[in-house]
CSV table of C-alpha atoms in Angstrom, one decimal:
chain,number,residue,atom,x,y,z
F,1,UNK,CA,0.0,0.0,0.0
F,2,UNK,CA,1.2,3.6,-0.8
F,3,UNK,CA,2.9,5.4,1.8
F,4,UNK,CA,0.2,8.0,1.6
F,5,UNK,CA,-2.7,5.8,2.3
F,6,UNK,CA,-1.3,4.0,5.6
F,7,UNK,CA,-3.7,1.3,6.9
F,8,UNK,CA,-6.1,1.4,9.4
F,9,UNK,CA,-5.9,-0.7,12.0
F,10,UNK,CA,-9.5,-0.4,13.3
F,11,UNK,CA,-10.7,-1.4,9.6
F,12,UNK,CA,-8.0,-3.9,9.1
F,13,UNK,CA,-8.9,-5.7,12.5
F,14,UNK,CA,-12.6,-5.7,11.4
F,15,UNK,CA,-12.0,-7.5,7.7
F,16,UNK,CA,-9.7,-10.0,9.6
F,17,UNK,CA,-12.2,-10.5,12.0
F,18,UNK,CA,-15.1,-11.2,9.4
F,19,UNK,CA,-13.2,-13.2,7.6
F,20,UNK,CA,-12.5,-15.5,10.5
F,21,UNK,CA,-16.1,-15.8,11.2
F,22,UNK,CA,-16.9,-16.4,7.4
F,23,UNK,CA,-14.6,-18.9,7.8
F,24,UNK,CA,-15.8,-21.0,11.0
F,25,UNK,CA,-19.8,-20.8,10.3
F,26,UNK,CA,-18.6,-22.3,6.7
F,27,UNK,CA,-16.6,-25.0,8.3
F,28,UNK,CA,-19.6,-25.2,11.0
F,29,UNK,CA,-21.7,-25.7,7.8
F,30,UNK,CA,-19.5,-28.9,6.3
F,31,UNK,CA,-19.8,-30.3,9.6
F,32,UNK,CA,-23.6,-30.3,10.2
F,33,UNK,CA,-23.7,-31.7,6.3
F,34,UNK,CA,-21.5,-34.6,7.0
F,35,UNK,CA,-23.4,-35.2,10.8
F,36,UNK,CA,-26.8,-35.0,9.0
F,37,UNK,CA,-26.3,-36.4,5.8
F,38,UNK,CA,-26.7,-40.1,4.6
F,39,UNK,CA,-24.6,-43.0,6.3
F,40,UNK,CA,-21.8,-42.6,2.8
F,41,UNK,CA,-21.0,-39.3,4.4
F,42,UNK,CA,-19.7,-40.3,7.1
F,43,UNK,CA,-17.0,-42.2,5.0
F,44,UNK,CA,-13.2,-41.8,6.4
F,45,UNK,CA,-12.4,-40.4,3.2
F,46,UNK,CA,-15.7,-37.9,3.2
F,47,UNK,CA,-13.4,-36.4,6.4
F,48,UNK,CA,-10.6,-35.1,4.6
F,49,UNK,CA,-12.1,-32.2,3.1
F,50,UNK,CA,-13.6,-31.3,5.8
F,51,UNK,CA,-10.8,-31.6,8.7
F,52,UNK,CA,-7.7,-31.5,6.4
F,53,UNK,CA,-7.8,-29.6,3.5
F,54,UNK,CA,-10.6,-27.3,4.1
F,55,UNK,CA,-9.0,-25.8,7.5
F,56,UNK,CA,-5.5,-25.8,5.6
F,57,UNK,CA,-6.5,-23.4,2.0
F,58,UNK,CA,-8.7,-21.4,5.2
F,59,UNK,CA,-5.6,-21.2,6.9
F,60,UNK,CA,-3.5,-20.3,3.9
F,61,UNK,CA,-6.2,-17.6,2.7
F,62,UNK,CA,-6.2,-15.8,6.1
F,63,UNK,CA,-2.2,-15.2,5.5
F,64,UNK,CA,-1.0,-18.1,8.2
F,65,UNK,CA,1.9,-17.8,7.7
F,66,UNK,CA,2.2,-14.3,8.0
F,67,UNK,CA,5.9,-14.5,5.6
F,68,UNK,CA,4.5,-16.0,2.7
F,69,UNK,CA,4.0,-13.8,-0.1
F,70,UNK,CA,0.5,-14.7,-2.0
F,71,UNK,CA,2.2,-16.4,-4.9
F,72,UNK,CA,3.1,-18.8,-1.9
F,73,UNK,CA,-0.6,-19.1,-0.4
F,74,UNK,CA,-1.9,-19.8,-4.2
F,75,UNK,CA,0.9,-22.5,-4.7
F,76,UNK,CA,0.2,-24.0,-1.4
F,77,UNK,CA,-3.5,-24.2,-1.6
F,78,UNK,CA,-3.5,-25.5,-5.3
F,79,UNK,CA,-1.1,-28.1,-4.4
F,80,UNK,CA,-3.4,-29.3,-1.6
F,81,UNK,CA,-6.4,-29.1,-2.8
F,82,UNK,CA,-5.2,-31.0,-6.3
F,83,UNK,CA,-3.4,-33.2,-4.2
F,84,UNK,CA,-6.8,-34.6,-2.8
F,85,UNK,CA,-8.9,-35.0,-6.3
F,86,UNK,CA,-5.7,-36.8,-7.9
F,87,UNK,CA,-5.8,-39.2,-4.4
F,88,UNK,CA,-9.1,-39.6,-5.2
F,89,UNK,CA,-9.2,-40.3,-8.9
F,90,UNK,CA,-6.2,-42.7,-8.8
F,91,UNK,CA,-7.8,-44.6,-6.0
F,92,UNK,CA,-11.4,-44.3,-7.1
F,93,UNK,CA,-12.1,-42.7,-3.8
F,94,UNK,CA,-15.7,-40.8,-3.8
F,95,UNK,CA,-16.3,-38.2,-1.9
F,96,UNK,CA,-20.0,-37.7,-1.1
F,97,UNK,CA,-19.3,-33.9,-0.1
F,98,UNK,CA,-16.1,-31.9,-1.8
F,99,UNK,CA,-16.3,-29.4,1.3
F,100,UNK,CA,-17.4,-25.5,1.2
F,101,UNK,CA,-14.3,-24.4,3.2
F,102,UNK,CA,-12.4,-25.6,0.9
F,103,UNK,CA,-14.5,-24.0,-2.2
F,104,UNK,CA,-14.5,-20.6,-0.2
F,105,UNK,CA,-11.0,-20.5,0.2
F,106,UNK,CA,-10.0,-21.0,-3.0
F,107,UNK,CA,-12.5,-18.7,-4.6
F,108,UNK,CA,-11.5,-15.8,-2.4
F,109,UNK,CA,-7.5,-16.5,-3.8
F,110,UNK,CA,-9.2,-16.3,-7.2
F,111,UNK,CA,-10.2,-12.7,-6.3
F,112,UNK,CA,-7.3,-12.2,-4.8
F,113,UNK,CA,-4.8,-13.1,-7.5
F,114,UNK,CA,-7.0,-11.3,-10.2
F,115,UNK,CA,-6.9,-8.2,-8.2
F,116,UNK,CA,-3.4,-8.3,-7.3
F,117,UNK,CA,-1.6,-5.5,-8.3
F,118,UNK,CA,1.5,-8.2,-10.1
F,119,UNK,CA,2.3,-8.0,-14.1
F,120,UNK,CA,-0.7,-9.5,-16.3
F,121,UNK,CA,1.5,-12.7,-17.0
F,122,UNK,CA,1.4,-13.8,-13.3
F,123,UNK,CA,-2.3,-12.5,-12.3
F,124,UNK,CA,-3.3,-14.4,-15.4
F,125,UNK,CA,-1.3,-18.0,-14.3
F,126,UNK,CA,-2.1,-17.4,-10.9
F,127,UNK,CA,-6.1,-17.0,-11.8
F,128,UNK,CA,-5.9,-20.0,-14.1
F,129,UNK,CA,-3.9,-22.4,-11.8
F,130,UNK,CA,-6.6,-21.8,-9.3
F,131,UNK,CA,-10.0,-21.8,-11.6
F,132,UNK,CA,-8.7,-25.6,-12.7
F,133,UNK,CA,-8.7,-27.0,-9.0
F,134,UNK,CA,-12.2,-25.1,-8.5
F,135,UNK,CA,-13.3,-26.6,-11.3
F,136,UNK,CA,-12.0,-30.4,-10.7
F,137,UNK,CA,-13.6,-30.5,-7.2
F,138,UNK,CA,-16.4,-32.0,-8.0
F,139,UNK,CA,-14.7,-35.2,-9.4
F,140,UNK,CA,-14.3,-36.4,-6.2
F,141,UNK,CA,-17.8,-37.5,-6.2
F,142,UNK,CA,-17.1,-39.6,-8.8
F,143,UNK,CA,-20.6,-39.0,-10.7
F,144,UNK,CA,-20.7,-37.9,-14.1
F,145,UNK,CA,-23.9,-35.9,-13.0
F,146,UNK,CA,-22.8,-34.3,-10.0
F,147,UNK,CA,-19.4,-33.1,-12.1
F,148,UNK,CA,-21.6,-31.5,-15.2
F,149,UNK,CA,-23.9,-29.6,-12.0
F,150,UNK,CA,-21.1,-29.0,-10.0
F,151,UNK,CA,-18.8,-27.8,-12.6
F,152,UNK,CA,-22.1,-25.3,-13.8
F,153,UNK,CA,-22.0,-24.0,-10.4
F,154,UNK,CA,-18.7,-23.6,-9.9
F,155,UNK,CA,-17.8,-22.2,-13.4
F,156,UNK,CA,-20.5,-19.3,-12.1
F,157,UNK,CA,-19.0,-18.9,-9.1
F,158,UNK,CA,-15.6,-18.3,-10.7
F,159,UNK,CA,-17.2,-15.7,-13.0
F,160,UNK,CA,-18.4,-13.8,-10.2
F,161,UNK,CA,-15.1,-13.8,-8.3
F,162,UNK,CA,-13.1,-12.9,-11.5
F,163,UNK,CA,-15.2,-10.0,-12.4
F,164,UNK,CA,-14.9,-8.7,-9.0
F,165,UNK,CA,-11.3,-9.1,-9.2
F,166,UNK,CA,-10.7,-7.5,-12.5
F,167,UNK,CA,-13.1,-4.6,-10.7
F,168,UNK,CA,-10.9,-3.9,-7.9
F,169,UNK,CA,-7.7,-4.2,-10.3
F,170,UNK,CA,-8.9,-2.1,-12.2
F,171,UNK,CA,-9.7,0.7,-9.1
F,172,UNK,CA,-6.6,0.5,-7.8
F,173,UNK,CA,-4.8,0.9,-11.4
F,174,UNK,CA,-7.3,4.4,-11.5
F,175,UNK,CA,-6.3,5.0,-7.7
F,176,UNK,CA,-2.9,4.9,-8.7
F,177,UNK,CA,-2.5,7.0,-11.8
F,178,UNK,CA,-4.8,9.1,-9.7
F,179,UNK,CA,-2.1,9.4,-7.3
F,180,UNK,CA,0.8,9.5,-9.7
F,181,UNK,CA,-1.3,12.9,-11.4
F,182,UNK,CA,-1.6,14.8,-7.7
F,183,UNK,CA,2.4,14.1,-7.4
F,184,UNK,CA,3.1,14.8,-10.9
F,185,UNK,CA,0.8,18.0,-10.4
F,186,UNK,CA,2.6,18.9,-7.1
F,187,UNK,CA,6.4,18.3,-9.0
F,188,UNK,CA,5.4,20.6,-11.8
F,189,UNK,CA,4.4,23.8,-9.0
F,190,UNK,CA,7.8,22.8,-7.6
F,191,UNK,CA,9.7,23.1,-10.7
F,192,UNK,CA,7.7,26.4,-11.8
F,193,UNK,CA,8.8,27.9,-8.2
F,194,UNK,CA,12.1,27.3,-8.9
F,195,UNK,CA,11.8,29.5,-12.1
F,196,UNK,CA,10.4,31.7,-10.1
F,197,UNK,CA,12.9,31.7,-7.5
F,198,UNK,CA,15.9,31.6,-9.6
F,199,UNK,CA,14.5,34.4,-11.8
F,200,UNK,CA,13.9,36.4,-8.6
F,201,UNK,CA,17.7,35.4,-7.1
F,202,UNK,CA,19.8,36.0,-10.8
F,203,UNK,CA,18.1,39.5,-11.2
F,204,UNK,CA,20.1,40.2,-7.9
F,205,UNK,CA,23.3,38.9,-8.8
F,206,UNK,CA,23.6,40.6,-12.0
F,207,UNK,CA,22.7,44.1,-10.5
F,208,UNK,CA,25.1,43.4,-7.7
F,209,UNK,CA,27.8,42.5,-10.5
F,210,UNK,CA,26.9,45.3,-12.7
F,211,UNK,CA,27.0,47.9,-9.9
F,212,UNK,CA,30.6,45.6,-8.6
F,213,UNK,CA,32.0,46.7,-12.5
F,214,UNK,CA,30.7,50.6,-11.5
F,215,UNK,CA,32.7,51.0,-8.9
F,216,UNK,CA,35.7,49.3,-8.8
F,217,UNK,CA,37.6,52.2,-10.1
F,218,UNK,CA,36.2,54.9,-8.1
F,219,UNK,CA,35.6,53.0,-4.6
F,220,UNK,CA,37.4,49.8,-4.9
F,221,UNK,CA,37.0,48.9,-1.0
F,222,UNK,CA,33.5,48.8,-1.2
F,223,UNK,CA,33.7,46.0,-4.1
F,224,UNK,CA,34.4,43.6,-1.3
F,225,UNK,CA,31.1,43.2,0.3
F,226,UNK,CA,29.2,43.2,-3.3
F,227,UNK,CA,30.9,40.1,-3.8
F,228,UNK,CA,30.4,38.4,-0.9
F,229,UNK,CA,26.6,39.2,-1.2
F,230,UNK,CA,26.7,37.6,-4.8
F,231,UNK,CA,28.4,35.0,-2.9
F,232,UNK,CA,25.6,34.3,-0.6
F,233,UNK,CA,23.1,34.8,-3.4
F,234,UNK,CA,24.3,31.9,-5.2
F,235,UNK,CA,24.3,29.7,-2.4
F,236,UNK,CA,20.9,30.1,-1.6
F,237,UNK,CA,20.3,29.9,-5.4
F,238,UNK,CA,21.9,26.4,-5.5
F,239,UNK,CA,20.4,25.4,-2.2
F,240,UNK,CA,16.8,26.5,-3.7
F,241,UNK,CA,17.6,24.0,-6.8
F,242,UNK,CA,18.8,21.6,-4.7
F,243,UNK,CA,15.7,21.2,-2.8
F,244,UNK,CA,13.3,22.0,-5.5
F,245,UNK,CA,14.2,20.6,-8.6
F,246,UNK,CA,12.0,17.6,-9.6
F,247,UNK,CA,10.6,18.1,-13.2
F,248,UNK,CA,10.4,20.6,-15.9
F,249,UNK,CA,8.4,24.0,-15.9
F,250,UNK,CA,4.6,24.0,-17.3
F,251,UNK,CA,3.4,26.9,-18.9
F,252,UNK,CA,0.6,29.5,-17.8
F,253,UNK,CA,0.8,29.0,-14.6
F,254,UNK,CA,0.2,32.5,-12.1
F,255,UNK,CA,3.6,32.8,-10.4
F,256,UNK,CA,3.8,32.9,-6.6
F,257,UNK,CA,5.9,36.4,-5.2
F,258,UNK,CA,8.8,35.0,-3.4
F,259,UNK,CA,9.3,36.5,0.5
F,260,UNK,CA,6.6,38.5,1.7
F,261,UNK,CA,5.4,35.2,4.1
F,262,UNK,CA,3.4,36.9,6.4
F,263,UNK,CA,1.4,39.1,4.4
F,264,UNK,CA,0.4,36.5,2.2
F,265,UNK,CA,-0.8,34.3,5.1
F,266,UNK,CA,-2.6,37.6,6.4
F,267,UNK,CA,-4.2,37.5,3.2
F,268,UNK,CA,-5.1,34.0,2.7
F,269,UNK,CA,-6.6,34.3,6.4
F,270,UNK,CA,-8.9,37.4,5.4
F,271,UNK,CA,-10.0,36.1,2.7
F,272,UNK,CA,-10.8,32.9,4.4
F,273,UNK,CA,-13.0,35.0,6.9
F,274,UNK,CA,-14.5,37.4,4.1
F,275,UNK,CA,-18.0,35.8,4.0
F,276,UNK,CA,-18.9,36.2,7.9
F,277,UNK,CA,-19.4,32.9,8.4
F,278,UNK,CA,-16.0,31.5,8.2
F,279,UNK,CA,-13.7,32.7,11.2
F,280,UNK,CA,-9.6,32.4,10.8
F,281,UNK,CA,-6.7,34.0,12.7
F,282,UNK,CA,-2.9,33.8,11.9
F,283,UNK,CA,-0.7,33.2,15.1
F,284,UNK,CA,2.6,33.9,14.5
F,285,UNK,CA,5.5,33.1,17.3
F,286,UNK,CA,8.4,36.1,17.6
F,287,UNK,CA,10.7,33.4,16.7
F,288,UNK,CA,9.1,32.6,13.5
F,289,UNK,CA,8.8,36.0,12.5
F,290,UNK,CA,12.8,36.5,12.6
F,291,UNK,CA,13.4,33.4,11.0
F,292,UNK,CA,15.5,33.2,8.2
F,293,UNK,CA,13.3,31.1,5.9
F,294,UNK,CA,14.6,30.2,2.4
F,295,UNK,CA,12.0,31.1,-0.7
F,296,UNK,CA,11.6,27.7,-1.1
F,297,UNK,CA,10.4,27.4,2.3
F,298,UNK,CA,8.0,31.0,2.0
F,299,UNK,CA,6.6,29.5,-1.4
F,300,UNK,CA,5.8,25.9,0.5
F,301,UNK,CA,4.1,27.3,3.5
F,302,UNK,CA,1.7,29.5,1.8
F,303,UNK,CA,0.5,26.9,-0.3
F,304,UNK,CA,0.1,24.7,2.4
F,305,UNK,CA,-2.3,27.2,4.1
F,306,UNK,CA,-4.1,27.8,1.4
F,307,UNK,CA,-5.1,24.0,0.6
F,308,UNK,CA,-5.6,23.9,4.4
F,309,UNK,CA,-8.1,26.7,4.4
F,310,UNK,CA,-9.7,25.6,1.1
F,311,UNK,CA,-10.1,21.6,2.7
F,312,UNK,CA,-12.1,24.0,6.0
F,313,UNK,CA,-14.1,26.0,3.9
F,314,UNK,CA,-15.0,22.5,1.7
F,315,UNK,CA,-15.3,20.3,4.4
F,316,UNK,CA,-16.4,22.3,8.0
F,317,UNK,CA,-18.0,25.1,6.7
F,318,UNK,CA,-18.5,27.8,9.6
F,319,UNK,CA,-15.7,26.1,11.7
F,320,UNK,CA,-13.1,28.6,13.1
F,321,UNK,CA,-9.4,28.3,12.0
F,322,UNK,CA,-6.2,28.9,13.3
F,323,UNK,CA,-2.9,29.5,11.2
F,324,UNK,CA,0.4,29.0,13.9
F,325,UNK,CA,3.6,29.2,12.8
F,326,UNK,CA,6.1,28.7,15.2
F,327,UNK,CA,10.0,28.1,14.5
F,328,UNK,CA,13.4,27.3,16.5
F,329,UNK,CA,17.1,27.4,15.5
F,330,UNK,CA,16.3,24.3,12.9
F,331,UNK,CA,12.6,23.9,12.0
F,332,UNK,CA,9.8,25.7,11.0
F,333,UNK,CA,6.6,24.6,12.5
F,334,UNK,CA,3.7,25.2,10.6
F,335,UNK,CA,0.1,24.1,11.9
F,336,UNK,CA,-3.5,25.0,10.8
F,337,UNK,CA,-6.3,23.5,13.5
F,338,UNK,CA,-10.0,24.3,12.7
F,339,UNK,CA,-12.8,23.3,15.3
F,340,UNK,CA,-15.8,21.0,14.7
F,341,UNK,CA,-18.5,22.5,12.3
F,342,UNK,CA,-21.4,23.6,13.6
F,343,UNK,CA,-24.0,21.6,11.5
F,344,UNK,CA,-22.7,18.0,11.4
F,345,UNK,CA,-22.4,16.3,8.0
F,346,UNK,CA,-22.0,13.1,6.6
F,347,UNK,CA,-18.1,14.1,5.8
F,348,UNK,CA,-16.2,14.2,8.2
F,349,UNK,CA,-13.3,17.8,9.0
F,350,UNK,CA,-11.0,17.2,6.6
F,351,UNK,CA,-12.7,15.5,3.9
F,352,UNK,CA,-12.5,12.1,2.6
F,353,UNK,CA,-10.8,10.7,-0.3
F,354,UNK,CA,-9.0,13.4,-2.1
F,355,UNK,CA,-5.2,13.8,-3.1
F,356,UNK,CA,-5.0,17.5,-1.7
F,357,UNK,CA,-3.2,16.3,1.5
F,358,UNK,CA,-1.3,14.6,-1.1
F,359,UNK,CA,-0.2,16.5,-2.7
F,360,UNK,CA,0.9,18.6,0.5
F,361,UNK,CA,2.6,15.8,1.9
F,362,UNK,CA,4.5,15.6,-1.3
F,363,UNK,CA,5.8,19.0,-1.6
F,364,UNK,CA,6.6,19.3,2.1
F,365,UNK,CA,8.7,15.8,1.6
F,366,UNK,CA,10.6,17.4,-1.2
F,367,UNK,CA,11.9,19.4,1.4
F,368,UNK,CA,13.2,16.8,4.0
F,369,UNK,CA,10.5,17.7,6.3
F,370,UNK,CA,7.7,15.9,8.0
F,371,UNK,CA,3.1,16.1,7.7
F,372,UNK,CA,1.0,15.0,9.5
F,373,UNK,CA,-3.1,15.1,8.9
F,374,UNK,CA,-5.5,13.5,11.2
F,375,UNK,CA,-8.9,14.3,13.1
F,376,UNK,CA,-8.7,15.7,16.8
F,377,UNK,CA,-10.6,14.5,19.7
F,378,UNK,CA,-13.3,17.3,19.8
F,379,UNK,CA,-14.4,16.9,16.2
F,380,UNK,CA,-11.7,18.9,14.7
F,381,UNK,CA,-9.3,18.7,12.0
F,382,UNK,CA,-5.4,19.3,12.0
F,383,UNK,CA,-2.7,19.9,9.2
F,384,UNK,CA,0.8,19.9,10.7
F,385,UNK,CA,4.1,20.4,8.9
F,386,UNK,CA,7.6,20.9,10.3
F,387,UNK,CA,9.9,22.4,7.5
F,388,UNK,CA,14.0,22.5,7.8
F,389,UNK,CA,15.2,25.9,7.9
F,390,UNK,CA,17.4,27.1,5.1
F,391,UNK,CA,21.0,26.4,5.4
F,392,UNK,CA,23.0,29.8,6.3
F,393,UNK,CA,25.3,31.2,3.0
F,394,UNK,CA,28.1,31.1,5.0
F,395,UNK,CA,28.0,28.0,6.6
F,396,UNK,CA,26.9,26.2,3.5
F,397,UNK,CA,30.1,28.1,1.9
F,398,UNK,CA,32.3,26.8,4.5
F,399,UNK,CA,31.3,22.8,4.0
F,400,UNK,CA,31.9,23.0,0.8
């Protein structure tokens, strides 16, 4: 699973939990048959499917053991369950009752070999391997008859769980192209920031060099510190490409001002709180307001407070918001907590299901910092980003 979408453990401990109890009451139900059924059921052979093979493909489909890949499961629980029906076909052995844990099993490893996200060539010999020993079972009875009905049913059966395999293959091939687009998206703003921030760094140097060349005859001592500012220019030039660079620059695209941090947010947070309804304020700590933040940095934050703001407005509407940005001698802290909406909706803060935070995780990663989204005890919503501070000129001068 992408690193964006971690599991959750309250929804993965349900599905194994279901899936256990799926499990039993259809083992439950091949016991009761066999107990119920005519005397030929209770046959030593009409056991095996029910006590051997049936509890070992259940076993196998539930992931015991937990190190073997599926590719293992499906070669393990073919190689049982074909193990039987050749047993029983070379020793005319009938079976009066095939088993439905076993059937279950192996029809849920159809779905999930289909489904698996592996190179057609092995989802395909995977599927197959498995629809022939579904389709075999029901030679163990030995009847012609029961093989053409059982075969019916079980070649409908194994319709059913292909389709829905191909179904969730194919959601999860749209699930990731849909992420592969936000990160593509979010590499492209990158790279046309770093235009941005280049443009916005040369247009210095070459006045500082141009005004270096003015004055070198008439005041040659004050040459000196010119030089060491295109110096430091270039540095934080390089360190911005360094950090930034991903892909190449799309056109018409609105570029973002560099510096000017706190007036931007000031605007984003008016804005936010234009209508009435909406309520923001921007807390900002005395140390972040002396930081030394690189334009790289600038550009990052204000986009993270805007998508932040936009996913309140979209998602709590009439919840208050608060912008904090906090910093120390390292990091900048950035963190944008809204409260619980005041008219509950069937979405929770935050949203569900879309690749903004994404794409804000992916930006702020490009920068060797950390995010962090999640819902807050009282109802509310938090967006949490803690952003390395640009290297100093000097210091990045002196280690290289």
């Amino acid at each position: 699973m992408d690193r964006n979408y971690p599991r959750i453990p309250a929804a993965t401990s349900l599905i194994a939990i279901s899936g256990v109890a799926a499990f039993t009451l259809t083992w439950i139900a091949d016991i009761a048959i066999l107990l119920q059924g005519p005397a030929t059921f209770r046959s030593p052979t009409s056991w095996l499917p029910v006590f051997v093979t049936g509890p070992l493909i259940a076993m196998i489909t539930l992931g015991v053991p937990r190190s073997a890949g599926l590719v293992a499961r499906v070669v393990g629980a073919v190689t049982i369950s074909m193990g039987l029906t050749v047993w029983c076909l070379i020793d005319a052995a009938e079976l009066q009752w095939w088993g439905a844990l076993e059937t279950c099993g192996l029809l849920y490893l159809v779905v999930r070999a289909t489904a698996a996200s592996w190179r057609p060539v092995r989802a395909i010999a995977c599927t197959l391997a498995l629809a022939v020993t579904v389709l075999v079972l029901p030679l163990r009875i030995g009847s012609w008859d029961a093989f053409v009905g059982g075969g019916y049913v079980m070649t409908v059966a194994l319709a059913i769980c292909v389709a829905v395999g191909c179904a969730i293959r194919s959601q999860e091939v749209r699930r990731e192209r849909a992420v592969h687009d936000v990160r593509q998206t979010e590499r492209l703003a990158l790279a046309r920031d770093l235009h941005d921030l280049i443009a916005h760094h040369m247009s210095g140097i070459i006045v500082q060099a141009n005004a270096a060349l003015t004055i070198q005859a008439t005041a040659p001592e004050k040459v000196a510190p010119i030089l060491r500012t295109i110096a430091r220019s270039g540095s934080d030039t390089l360190e911005s490409m360094r950090r930034l660079v991903r892909v190449l620059r799309e056109d018409n695209h609105p570029a973002l001002r560099p510096g000017d941090l706190l007036t931007e947010l000031g605007d984003l947070v008016s804005a936010h709180s234009s209508d009435g309804e909406a309520i923001a304020r921007l807390d900002v700590t005395a140390a972040a307001r002396t930081a030394r933040l690189g334009p790289e940095v600038d550009v990052s934050v204000e986009r993270l407070v805007q998508e932040a703001l936009t996913n309140v407005r979209r998602h709590a509407a009439g919840a208050r918001a608060t912008v904090r940005l906090d910093a120390d001698d390292d990091w900048l802290r950035v963190t944008v907590t809204n409260t619980a909406p005041p008219h509950r909706t069937g979405v929770p803060a935050g949203g569900r299901g879309g690749f903004g935070l994404l794409g804000l995780r992916e930006r702020v990663e490009a920068l060797d910092g950390s995010f962090d989204a999640g819902p807050l005890p009282h109802g509310g919503w938090q967006v949490e980003a803690a952003i390395p501070l640009s290297v100093p000129a000097d210091v990045s001068a002196a280690g290289r």
